[in-house]
mmCIF file of C-alpha atoms in Angstrom:
data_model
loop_
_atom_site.group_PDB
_atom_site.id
_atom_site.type_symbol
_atom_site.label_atom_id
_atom_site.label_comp_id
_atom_site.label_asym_id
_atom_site.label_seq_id
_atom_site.Cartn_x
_atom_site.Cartn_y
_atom_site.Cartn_z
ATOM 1 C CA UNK A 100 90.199 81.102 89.456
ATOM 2 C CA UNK A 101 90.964 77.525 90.221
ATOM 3 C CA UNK A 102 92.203 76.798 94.089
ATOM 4 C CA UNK A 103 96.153 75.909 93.776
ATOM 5 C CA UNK A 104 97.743 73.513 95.989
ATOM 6 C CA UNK A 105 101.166 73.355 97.375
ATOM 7 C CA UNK A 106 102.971 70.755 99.778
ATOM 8 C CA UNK A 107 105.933 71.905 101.573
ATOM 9 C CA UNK A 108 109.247 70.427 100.378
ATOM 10 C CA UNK A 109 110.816 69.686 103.593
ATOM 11 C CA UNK A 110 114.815 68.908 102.457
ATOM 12 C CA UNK A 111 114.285 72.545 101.736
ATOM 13 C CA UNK A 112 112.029 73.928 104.894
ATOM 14 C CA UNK A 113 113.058 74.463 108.671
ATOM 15 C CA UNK A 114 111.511 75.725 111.903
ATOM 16 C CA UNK A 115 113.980 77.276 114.564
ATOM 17 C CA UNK A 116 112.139 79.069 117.610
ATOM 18 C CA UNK A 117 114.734 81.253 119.154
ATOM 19 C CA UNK A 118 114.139 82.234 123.307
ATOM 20 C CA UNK A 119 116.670 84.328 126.204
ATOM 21 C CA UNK A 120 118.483 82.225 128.784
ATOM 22 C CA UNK A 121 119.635 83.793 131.798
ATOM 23 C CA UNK A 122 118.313 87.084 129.691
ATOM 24 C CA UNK A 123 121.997 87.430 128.543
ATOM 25 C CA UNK A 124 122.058 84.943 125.465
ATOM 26 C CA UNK A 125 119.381 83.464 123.103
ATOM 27 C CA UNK A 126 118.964 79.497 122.425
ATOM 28 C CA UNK A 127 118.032 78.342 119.315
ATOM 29 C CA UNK A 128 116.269 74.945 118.819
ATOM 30 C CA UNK A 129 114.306 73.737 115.925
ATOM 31 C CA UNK A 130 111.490 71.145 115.360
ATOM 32 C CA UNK A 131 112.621 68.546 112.797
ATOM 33 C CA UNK A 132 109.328 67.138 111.958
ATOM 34 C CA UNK A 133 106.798 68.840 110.984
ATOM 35 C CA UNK A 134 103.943 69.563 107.967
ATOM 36 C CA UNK A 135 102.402 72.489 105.909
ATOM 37 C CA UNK A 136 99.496 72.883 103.439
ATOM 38 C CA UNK A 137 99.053 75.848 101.516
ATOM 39 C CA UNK A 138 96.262 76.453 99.050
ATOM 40 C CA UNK A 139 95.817 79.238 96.958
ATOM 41 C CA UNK A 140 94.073 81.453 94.028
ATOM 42 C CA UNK A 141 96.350 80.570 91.505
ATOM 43 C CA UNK A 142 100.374 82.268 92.519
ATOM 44 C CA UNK A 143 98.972 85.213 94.638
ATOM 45 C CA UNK A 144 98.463 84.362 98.436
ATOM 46 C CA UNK A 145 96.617 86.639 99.870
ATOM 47 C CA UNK A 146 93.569 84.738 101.193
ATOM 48 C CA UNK A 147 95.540 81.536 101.287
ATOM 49 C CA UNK A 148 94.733 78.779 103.764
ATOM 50 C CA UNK A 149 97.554 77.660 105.257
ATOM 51 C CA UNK A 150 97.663 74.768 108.468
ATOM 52 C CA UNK A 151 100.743 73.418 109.893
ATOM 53 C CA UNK A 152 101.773 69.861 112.367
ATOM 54 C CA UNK A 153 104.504 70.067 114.290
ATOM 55 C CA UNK A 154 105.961 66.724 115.993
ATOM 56 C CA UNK A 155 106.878 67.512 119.505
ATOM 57 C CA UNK A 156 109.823 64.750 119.671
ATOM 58 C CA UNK A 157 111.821 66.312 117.278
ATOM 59 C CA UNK A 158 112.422 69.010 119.030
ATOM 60 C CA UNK A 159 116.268 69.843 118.589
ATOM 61 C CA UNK A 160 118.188 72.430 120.587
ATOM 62 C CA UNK A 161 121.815 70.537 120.231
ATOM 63 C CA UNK A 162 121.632 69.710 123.979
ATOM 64 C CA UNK A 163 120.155 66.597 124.682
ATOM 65 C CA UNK A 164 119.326 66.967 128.460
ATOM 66 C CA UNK A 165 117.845 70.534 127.652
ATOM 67 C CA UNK A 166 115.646 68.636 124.513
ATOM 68 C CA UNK A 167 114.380 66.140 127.543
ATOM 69 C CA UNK A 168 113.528 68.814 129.247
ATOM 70 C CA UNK A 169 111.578 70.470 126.754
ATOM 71 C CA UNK A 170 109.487 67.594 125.757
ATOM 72 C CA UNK A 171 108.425 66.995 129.455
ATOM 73 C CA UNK A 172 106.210 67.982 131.465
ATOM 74 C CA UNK A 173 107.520 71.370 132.410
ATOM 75 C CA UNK A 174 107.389 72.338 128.878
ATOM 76 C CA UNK A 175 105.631 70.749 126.193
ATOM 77 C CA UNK A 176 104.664 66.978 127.971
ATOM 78 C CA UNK A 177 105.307 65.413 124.421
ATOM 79 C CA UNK A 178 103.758 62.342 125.796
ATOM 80 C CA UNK A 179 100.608 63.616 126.150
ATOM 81 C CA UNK A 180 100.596 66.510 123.754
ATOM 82 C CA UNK A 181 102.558 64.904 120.636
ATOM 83 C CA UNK A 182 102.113 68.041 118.059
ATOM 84 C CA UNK A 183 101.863 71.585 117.615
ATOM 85 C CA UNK A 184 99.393 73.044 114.977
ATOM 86 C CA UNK A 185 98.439 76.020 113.066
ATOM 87 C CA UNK A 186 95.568 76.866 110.783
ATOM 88 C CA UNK A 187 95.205 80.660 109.344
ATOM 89 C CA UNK A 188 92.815 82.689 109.495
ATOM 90 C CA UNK A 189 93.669 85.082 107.249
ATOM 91 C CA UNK A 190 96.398 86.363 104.728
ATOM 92 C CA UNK A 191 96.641 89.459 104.073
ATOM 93 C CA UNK A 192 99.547 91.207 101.198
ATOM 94 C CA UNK A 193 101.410 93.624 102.807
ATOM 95 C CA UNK A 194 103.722 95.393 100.174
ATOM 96 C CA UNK A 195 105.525 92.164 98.422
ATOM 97 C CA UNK A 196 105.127 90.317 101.851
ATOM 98 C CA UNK A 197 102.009 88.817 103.449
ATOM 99 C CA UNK A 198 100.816 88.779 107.146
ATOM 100 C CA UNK A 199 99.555 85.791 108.188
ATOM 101 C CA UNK A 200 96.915 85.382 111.213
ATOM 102 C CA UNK A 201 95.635 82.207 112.797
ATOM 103 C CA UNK A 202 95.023 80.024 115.438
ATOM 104 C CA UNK A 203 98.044 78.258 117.157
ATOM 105 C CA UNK A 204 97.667 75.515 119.224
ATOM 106 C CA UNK A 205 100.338 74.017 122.309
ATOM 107 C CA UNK A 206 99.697 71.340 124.934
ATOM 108 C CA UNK A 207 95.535 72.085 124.035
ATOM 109 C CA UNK A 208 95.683 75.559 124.041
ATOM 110 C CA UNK A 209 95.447 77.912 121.156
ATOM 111 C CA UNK A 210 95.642 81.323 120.725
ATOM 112 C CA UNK A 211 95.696 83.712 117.950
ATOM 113 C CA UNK A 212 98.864 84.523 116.510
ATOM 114 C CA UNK A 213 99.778 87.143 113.655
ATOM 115 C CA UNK A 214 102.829 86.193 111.330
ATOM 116 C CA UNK A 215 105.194 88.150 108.737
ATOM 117 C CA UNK A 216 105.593 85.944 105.634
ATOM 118 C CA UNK A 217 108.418 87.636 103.565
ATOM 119 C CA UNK A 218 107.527 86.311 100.065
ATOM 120 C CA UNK A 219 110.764 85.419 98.148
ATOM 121 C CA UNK A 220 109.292 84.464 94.924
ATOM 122 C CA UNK A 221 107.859 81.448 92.744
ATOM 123 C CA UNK A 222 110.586 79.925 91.072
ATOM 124 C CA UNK A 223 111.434 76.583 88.545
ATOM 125 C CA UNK A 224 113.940 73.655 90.103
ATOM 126 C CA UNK A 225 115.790 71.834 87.313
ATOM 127 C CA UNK A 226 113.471 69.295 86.934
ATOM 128 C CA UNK A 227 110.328 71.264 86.287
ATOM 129 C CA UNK A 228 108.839 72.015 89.471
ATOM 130 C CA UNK A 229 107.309 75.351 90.157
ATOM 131 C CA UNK A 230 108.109 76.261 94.244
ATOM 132 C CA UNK A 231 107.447 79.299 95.989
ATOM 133 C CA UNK A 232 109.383 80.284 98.867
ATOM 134 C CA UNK A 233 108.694 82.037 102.138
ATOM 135 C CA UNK A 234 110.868 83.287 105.060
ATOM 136 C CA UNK A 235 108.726 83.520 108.801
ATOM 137 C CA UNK A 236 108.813 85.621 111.681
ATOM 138 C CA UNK A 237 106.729 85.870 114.643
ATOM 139 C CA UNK A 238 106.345 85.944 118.051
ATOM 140 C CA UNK A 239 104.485 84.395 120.911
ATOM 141 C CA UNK A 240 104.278 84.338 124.804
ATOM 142 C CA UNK A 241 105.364 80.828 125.856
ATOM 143 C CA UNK A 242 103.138 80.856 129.710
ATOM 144 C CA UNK A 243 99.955 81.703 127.147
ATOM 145 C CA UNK A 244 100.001 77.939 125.959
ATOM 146 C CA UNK A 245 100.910 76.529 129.398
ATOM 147 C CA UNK A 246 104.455 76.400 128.723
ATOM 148 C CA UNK A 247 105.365 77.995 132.300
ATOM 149 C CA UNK A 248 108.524 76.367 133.669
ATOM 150 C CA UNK A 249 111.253 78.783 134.775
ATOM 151 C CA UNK A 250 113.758 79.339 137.393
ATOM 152 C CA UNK A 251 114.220 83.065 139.439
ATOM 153 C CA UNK A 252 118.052 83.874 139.448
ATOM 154 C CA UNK A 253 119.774 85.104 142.511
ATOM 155 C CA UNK A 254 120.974 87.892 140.554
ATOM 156 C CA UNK A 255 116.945 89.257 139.545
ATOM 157 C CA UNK A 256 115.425 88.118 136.353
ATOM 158 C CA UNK A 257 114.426 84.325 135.448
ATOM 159 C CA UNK A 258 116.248 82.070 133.343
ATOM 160 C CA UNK A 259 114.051 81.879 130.426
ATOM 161 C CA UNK A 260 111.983 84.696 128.890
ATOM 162 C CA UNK A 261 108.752 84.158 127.884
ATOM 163 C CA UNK A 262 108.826 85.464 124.768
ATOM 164 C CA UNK A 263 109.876 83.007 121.878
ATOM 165 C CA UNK A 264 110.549 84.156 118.710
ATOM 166 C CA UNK A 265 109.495 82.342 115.635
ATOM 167 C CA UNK A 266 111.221 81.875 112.541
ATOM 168 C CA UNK A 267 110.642 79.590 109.335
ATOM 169 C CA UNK A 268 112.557 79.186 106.182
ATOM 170 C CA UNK A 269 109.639 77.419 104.231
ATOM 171 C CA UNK A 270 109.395 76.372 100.370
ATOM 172 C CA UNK A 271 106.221 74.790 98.865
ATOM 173 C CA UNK A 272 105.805 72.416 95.350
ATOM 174 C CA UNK A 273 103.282 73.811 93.804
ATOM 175 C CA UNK A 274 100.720 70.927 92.928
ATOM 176 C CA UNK A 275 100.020 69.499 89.824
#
């Protein structure tokens, strides 16, 4: 069977990562900018390759002093590390879902990562174009990729775990 392309659609794709402050509450920020390529056998997935590009300086978390913070050297140093990236390694179906495992790479680092891609179908927009839609999850230690800023509190703990959870709302145009 013929390798299928798709291109995300990205008025209809977003990136949130999701991490504890203080351990009491959980900040949400998302990364505006950022790429995907999927390829295919035809509309099944499993086996896909998939690689992602995420643009550092878009990082949004609604604060802009926290943002800063994020994209400098305590975090992310957007300066010198501009993008985030992700290439699978494998897909593999999992009932009507897929789990996807690859490489992610941060500030020059990358690790392997495993993914849950809930599949939410293949569908046609008014105007003829066949997408396919996907909703993420994952999760990933932040100090594993050099990301290892934080603050003890008086009261025990740290203010920020380093757990981040992952989460994607992701739609692809399937290729003509």
């Amino acid at each position: 069977m013929a390798t299928t392309k798709w291109a995300l659609d990205p008025t209809h794709s977003e990136l949130q990562f999701k991490v504890k402050h203080l351990m009491i509450t959980t900040v949400t920020g998302s990364i505006k900018s950022f790429s995907a390529e999927l390829e295919s056998e035809g509309e099944d997935f499993t086996n896909a390759s998939i690689s992602f590009s995420g643009d550092i300086s878009s990082i949004d978390t609604g604060n802009g002093d926290r943002d800063g913070h994020l994209k400098s050297g305590d975090f992310f140093d957007a300066e010198k590390y501009p993008a985030i990236s992700f290439k699978s390694t494998s897909v593999e179906k999992d009932g009507s879902d897929y789990i996807v495992k690859g490489d992610l790479t941060i500030k020059d680092v990358t690790k392997p990562v495993k993914l849950n891609a809930e599949f939410g179908g293949i569908a046609t927009d008014p105007w003829g174009n066949t997408k396919a839609g996907f909703t993420l999850s994952g999760k990933v230690n932040r100090t594993e990729f050099g990301l290892t800023w934080n603050a003890a509190l008086e009261t025990g703990g740290v203010m920020v775990s380093e757990e981040v959870k992952i989460l994607g709302e992701l739609q692809f145009v399937k290729q003509a």
